[in-house]
CSV table of C-alpha atoms in Angstrom, one decimal:
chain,number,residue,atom,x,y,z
A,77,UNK,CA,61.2,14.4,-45.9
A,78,UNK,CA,61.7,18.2,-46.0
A,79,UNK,CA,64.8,18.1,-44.6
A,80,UNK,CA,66.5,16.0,-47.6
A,81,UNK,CA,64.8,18.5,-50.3
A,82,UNK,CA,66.7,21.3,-48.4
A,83,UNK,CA,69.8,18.9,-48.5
A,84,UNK,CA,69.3,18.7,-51.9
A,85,UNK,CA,68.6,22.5,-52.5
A,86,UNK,CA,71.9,22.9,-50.9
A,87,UNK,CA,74.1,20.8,-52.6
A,88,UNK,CA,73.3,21.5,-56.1
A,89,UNK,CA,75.0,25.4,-55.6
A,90,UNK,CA,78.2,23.6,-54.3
A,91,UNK,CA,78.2,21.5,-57.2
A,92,UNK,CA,78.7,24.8,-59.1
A,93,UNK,CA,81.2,25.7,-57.1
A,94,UNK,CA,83.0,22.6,-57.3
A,95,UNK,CA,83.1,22.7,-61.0
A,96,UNK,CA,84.6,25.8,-61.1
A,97,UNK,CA,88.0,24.6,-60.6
A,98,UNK,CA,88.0,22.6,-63.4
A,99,UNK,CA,87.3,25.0,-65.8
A,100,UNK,CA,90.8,25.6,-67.3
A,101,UNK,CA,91.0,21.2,-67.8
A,102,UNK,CA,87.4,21.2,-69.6
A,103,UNK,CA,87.5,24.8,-70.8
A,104,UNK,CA,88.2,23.0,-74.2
A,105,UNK,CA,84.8,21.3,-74.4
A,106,UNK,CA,82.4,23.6,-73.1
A,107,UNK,CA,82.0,27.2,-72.4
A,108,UNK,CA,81.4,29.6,-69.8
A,109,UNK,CA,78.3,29.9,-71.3
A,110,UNK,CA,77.0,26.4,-70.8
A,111,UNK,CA,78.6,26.0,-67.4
A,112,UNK,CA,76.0,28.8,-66.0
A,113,UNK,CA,73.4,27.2,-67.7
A,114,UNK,CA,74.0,23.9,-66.4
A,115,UNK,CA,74.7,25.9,-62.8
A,116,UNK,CA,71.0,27.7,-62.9
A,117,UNK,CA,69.4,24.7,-64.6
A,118,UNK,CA,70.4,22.7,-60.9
A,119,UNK,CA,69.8,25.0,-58.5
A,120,UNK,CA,66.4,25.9,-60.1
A,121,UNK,CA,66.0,22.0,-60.7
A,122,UNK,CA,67.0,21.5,-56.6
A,123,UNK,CA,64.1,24.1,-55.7
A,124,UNK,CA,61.8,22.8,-57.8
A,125,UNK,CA,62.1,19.3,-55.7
A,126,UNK,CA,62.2,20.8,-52.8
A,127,UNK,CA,59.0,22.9,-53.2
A,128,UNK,CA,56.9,19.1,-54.6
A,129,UNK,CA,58.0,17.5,-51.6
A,130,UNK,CA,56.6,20.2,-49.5
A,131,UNK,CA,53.5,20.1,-51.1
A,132,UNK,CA,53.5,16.5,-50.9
A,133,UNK,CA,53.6,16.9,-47.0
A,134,UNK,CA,51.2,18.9,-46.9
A,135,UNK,CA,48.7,16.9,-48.7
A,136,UNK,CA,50.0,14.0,-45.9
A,137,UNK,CA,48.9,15.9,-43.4
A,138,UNK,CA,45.5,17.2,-44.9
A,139,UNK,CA,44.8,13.0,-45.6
A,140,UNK,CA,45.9,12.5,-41.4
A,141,UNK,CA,43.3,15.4,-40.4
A,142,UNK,CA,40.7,13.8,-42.4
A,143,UNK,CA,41.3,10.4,-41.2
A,144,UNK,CA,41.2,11.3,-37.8
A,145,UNK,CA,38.2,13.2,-38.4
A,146,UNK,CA,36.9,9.8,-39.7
A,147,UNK,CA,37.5,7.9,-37.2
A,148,UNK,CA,36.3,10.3,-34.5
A,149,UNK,CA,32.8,9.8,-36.5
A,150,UNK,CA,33.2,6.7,-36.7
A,151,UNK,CA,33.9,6.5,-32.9
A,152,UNK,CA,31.1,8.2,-32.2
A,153,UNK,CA,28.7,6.5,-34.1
A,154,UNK,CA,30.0,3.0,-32.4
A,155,UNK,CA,29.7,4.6,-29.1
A,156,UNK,CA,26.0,5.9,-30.0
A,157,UNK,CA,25.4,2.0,-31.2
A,158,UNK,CA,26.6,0.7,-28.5
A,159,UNK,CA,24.8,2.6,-25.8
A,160,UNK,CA,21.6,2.2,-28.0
A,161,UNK,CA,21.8,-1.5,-27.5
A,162,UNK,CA,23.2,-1.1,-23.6
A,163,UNK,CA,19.3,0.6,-23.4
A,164,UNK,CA,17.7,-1.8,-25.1
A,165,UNK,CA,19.3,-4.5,-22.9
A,166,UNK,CA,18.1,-2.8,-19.4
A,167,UNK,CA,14.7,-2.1,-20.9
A,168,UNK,CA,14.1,-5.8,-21.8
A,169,UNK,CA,15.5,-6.6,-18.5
A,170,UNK,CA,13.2,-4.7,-16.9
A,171,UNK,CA,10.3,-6.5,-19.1
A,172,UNK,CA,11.3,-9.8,-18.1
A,173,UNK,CA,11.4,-8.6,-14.2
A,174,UNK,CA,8.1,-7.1,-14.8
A,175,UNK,CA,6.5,-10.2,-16.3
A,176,UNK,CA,8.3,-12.3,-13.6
A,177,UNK,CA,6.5,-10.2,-11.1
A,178,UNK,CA,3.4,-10.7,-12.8
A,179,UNK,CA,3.1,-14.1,-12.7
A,180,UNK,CA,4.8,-14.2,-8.7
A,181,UNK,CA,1.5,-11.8,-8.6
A,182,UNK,CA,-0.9,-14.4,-9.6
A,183,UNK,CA,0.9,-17.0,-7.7
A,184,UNK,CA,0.0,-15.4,-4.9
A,185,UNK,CA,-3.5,-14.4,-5.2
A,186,UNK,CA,-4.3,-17.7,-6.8
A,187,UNK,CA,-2.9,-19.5,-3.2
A,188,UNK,CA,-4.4,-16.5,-1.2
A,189,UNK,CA,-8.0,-17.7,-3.1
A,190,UNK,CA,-7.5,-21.6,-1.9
A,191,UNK,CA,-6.0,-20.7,1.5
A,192,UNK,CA,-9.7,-18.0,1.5
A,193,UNK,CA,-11.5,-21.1,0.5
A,194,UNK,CA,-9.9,-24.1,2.9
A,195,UNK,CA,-10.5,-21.3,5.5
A,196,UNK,CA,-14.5,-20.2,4.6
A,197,UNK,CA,-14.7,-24.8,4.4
A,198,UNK,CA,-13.2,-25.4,7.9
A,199,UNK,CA,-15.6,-22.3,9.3
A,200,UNK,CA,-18.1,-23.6,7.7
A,201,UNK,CA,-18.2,-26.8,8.9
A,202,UNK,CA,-16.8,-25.6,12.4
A,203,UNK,CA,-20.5,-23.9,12.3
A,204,UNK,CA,-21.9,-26.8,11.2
A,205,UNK,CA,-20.5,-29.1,14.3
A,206,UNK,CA,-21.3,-26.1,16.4
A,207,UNK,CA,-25.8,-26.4,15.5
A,208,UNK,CA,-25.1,-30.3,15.8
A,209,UNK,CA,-24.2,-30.1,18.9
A,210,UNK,CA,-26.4,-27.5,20.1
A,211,UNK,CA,-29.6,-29.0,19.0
A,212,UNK,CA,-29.9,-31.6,21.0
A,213,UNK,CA,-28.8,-29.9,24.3
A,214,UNK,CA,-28.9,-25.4,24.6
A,215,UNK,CA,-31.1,-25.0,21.3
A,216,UNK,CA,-35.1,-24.3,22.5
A,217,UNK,CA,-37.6,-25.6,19.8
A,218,UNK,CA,-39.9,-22.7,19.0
A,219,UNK,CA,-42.4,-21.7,16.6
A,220,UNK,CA,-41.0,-18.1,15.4
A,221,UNK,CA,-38.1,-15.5,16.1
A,222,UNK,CA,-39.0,-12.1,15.3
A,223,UNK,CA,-36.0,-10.2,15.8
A,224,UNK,CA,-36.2,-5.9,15.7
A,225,UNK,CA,-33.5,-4.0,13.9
A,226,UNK,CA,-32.6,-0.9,16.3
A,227,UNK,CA,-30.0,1.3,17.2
A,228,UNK,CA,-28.0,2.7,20.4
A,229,UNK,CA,-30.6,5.8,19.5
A,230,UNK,CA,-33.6,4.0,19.2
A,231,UNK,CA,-35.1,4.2,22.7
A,232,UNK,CA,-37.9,5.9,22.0
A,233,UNK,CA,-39.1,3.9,19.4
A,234,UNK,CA,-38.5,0.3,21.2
A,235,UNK,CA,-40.7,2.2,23.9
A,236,UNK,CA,-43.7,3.0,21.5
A,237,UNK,CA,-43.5,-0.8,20.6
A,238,UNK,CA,-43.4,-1.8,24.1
A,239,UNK,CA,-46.4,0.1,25.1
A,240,UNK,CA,-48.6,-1.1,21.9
A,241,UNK,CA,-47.8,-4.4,20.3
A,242,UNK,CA,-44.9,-5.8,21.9
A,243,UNK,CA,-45.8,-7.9,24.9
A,244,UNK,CA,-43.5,-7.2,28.0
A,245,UNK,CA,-42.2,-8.4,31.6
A,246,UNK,CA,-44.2,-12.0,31.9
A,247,UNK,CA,-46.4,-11.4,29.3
A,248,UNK,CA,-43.2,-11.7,26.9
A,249,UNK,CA,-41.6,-14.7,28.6
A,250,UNK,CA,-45.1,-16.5,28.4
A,251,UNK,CA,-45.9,-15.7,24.6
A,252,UNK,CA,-42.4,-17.5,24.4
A,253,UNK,CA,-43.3,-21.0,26.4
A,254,UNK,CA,-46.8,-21.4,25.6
A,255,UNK,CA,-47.3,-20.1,22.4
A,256,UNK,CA,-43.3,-20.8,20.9
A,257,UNK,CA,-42.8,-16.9,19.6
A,258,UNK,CA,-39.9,-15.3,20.6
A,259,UNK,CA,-39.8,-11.3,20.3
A,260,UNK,CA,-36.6,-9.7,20.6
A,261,UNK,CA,-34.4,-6.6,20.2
A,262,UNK,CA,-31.6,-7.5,18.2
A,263,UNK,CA,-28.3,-5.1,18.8
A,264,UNK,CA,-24.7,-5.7,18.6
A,265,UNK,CA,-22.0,-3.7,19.9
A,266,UNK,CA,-20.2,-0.4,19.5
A,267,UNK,CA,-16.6,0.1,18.3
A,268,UNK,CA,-15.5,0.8,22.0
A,269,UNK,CA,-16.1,-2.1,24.3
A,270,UNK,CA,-17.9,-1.0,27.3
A,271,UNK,CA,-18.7,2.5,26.1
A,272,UNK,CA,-21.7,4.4,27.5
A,273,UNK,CA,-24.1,3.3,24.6
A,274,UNK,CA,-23.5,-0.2,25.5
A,275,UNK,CA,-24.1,0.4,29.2
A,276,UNK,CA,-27.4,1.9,28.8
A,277,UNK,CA,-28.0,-0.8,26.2
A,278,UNK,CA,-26.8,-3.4,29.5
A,279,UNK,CA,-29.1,-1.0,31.9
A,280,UNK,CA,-32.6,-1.1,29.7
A,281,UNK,CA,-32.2,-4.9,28.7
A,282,UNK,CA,-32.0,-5.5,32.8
A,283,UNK,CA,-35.5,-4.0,33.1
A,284,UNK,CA,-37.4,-5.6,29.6
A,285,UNK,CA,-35.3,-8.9,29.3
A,286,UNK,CA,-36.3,-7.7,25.9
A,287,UNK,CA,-32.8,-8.1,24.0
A,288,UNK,CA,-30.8,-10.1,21.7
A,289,UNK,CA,-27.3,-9.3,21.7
A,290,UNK,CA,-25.1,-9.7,18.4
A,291,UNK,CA,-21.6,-10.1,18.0
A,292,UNK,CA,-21.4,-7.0,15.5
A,293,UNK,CA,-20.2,-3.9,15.5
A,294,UNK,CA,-23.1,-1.3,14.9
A,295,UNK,CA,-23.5,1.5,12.3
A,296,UNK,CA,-26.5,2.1,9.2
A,297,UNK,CA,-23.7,1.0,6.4
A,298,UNK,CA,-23.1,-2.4,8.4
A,299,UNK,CA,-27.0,-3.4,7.8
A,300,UNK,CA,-26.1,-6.3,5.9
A,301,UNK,CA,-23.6,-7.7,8.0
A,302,UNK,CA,-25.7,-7.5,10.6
A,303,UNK,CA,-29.0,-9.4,9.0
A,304,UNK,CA,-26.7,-12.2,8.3
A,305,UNK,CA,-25.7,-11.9,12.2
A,306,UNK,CA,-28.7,-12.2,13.5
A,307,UNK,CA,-30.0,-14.9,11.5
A,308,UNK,CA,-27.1,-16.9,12.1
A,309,UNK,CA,-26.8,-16.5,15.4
A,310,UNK,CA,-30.8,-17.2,16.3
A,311,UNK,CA,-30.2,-20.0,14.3
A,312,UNK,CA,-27.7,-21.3,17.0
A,313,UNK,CA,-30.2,-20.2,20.0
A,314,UNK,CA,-33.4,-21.4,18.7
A,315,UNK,CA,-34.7,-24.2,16.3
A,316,UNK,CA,-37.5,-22.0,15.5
A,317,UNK,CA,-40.0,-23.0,11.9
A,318,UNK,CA,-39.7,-19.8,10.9
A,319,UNK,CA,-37.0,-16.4,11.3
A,320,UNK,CA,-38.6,-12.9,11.1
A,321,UNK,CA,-36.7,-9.4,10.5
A,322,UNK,CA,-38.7,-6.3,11.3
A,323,UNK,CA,-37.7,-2.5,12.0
A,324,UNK,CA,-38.6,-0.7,15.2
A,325,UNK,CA,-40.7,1.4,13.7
A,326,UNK,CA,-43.3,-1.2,11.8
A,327,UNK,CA,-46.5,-2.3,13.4
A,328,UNK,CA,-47.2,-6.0,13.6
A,329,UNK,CA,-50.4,-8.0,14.8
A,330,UNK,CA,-48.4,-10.9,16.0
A,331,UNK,CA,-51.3,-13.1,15.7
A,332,UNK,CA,-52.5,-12.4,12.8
A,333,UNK,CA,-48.0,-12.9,11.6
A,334,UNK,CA,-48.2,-16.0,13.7
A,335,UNK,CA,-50.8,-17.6,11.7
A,336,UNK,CA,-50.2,-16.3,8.2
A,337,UNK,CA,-46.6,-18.3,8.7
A,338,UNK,CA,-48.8,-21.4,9.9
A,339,UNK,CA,-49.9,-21.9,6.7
A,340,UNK,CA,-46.9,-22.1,5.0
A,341,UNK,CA,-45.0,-24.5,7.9
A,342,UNK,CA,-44.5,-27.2,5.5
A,343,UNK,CA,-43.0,-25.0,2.7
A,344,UNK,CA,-39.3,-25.7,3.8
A,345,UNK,CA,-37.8,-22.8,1.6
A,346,UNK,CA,-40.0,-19.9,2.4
A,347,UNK,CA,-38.8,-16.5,1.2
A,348,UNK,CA,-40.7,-13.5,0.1
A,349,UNK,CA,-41.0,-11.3,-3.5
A,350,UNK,CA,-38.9,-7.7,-4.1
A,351,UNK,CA,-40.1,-5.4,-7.0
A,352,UNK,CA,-37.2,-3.7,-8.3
A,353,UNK,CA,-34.5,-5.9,-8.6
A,354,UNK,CA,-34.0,-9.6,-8.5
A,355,UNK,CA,-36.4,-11.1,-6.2
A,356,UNK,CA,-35.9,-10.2,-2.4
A,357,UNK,CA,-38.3,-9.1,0.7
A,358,UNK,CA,-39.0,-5.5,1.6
A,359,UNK,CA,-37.0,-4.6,4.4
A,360,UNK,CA,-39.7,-3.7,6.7
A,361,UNK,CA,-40.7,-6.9,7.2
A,362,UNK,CA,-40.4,-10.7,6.0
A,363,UNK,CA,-40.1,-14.3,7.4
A,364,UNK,CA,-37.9,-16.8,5.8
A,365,UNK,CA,-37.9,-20.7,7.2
A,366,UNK,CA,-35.4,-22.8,9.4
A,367,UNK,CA,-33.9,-24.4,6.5
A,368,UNK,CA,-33.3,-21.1,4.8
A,369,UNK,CA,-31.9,-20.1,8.2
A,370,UNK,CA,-29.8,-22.8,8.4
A,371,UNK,CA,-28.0,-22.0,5.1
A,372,UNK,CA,-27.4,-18.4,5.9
A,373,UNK,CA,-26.2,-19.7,9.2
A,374,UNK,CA,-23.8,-22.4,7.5
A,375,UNK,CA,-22.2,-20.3,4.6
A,376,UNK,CA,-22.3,-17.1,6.0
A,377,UNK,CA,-18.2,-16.6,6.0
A,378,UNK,CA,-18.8,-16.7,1.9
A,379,UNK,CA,-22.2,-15.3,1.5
A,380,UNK,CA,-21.8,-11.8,0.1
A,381,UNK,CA,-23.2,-8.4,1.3
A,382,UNK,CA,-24.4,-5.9,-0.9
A,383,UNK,CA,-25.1,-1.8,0.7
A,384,UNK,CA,-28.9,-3.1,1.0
A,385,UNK,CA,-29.5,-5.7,3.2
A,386,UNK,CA,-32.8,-6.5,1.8
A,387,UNK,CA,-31.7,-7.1,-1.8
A,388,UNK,CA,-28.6,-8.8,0.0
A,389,UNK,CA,-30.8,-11.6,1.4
A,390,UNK,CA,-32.7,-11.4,-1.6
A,391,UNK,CA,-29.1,-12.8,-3.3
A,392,UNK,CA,-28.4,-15.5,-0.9
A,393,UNK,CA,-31.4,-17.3,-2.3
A,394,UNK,CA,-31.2,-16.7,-6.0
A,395,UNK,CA,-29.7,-20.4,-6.9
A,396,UNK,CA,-31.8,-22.3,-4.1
A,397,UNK,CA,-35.1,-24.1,-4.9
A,398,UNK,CA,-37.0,-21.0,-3.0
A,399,UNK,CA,-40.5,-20.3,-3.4
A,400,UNK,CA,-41.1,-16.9,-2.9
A,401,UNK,CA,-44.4,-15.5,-1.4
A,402,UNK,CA,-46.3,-12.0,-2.2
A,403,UNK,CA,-48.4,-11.6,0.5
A,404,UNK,CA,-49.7,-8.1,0.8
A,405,UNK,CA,-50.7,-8.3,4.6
A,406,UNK,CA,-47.3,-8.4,5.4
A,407,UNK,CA,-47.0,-4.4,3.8
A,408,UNK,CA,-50.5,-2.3,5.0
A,409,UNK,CA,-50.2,1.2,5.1
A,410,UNK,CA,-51.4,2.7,8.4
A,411,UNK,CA,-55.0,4.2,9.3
A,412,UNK,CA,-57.4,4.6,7.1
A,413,UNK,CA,-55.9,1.5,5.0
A,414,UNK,CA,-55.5,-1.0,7.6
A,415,UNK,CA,-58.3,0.2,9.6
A,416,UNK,CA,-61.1,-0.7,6.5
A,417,UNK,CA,-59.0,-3.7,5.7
A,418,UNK,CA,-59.9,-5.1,9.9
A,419,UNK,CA,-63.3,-4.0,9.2
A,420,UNK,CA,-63.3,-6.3,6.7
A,421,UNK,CA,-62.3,-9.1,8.6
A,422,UNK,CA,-58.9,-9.0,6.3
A,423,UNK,CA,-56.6,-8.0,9.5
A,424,UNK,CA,-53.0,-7.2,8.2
A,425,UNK,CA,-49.8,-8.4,9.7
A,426,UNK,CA,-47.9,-5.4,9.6
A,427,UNK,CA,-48.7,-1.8,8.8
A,428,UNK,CA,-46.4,1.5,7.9
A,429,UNK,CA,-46.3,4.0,5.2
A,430,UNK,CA,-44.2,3.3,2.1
A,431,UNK,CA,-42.7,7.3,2.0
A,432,UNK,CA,-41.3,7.3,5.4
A,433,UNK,CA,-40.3,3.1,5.2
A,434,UNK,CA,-42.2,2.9,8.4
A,435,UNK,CA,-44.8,4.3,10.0
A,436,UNK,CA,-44.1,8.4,9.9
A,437,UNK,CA,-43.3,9.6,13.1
A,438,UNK,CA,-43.5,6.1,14.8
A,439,UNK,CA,-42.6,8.0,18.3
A,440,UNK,CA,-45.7,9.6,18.4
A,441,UNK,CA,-48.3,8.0,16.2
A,442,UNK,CA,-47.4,3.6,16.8
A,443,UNK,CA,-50.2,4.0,19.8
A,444,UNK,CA,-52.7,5.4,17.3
A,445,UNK,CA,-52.1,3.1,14.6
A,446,UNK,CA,-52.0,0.0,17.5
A,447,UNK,CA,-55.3,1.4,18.6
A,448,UNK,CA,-57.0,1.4,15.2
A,449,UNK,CA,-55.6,-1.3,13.3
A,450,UNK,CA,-54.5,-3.7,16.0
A,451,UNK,CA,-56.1,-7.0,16.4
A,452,UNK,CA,-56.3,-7.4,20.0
A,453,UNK,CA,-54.4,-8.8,23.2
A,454,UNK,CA,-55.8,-12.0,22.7
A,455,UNK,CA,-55.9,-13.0,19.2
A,456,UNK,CA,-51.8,-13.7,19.6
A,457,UNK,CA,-52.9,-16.8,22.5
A,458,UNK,CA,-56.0,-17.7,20.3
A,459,UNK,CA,-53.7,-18.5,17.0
A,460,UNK,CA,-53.9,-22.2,15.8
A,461,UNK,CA,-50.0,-22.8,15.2
């Protein structure tokens, strides 16, 4: 476009020029006069043209700059748009893969809760078959099991027992044929197999015959696992009437235990009364009956275990058809109390002191309280079961 205004520019001065020639044929009609007129009027007239169409590209190119500026925002903005939505996408992908995972999540622990349940059923009755068929052949009928909670450290306690109310040698093997009470150590196992606590545990069970072995691993924070042992597993050794957890350092008048159960033979669901929480024994000392022993023996792969393993039994029995019963011989403190109670003729079953959840310093003072409170050597063989 500029170049034709400059064209234009151009040619109107050679259009003067061109008319000069002529002057003498048209010299008649107009003057010199008007001849320059008309000469300034088009070259004035050409730049006058030529300076519109340069502004006229100007302006073109000022309406090209802002376009382009235009779309460049407009590019922009798209592109923001667009990778606004690209984000949304992935987020909402990753929602759905979250919720997919979710629901594979509950998949799972819903199957992992019926294969836990087919698998607690089979064991369950797997124990079941096992007490069939050990009743009627390796199963001894007995009156009681006492079994005594100790430890790998315990030695010098299961000592002061020995030598005060814990028959031993022959005296222990005939308390268990003539008069039907078994009284046994009860002890599993340490984490190491065949470790030095469980050769000394092999060593003093050769001399008393005095133990009963568990398949458990032992430590204090394992107490529950190991009452549900024990019961379970003297259910399967014995068909006793009656089960009977005591600690090492507890003294018991067996006779006086032996007969206070008597009464209560025919009771089939025999438990005991707690204080604090729901209703469970004290963890000294209590008795439950076979058919209680039986059910802990049964469901044990689903029966829980709380820190406690008083209150834990205490549980186990909370939707059975239990009767519970508080009988204060089975919780005497030691001398002077159990000593006026047997002057009384009211001998208690067991005695220790509630502060020290046995008697204090059993070690040293289970001969005294034996001495003072116990009932006698013979009063176990003279106990009408």
């Amino acid at each position: 476009m500029y170049f034709y205004c400059a064209l234009l520019s151009l040619l109107v001065p050679f259009s003067c020029l061109f008319i000069r020639p002529m002057k003498t044929k048209i010299s008649k009609r107009l003057s010199l006069t008007w001849v320059s007129l008309l000469c300034i009027s088009c070259f004035f007239l050409g730049a006058m043209f030529n300076s519109r169409f340069r502004g006229s590209d100007s302006g073109s190119q000022l309406m090209l700059h802002r376009r382009d500026q235009e779309v460049n925002v407009v590019t922009e903005e798209y592109a923001h748009e667009k990778k606004k939505s690209q984000e949304k996408d992935v987020i909402q992908e990753v929602l759905k893969t979250h919720k997919a995972i979710e629901s594979l999540d509950k998949s799972v622990s819903m199957l992992q809760k019926q294969l836990s349940v087919r698998q607690s059923h089979q064991q369950i009755v797997d124990v079941a078959r096992t007490n069939t068929s050990t009743e009627g052949s390796q199963r001894k009928k007995v009156f009681m099991v006492i079994g005594i909670n100790t430890a790998f450290s315990s030695r010098q306690r299961r000592d002061s027992l020995r030598d005060s109310w814990m028959p031993q040698g022959e005296k222990l093997e005939k308390l268990e044929k003539e008069k039907g009470i078994v009284v046994k150590f009860m002890i599993g196992h340490s984490a190491i197999p065949h470790s030095i606590v469980d050769k000394e545990i092999d060593s003093e069970d050769a001399q008393y015959k005095d133990f009963f072995r568990l398949d458990h691993v032992e430590g204090y924070y394992n107490l529950s696992a190991k009452t549900k042992t024990f019961f379970s597993s003297a259910v399967a050794t014995w068909d006793s009437e009656f089960y009977v957890k005591i600690d090492d350092d507890v003294h018991v008048n067996l006779g006086m235990l032996a007969s206070t159960l008597a009464l209560h033979r025919h009771k089939p669901r025999f438990g005991e009364e707690g204080n604090k929480y729901f209703r469970h024994a004290t963890g000294q000392i209590y008795a439950i009956s076979k058919d209680l022993a039986t059910y802990i023996s049964n469901n044990q792969p689903i029966l829980h275990k709380y820190a406690n393993e008083d209150v834990t039994l205490g549980s186990w029995f909370l939707g059975l058809e239990v009767e519970h019963i508080d009988d204060r011989n089975f919780c005497c403190g030691t001398p002077p109390v159990c000593e006026m109670r047997a002057e009384v003729g009211d001998v208690c079953v067991a005695s220790f002191d509630w502060k020290c959840s046995g008697v204090c310093k059993s070690v040293d003072r289970m001969w005294l309280v034996h001495a003072v409170c116990g009932e006698g050597d013979q009063a176990v063989w003279d106990a009408n079961l």
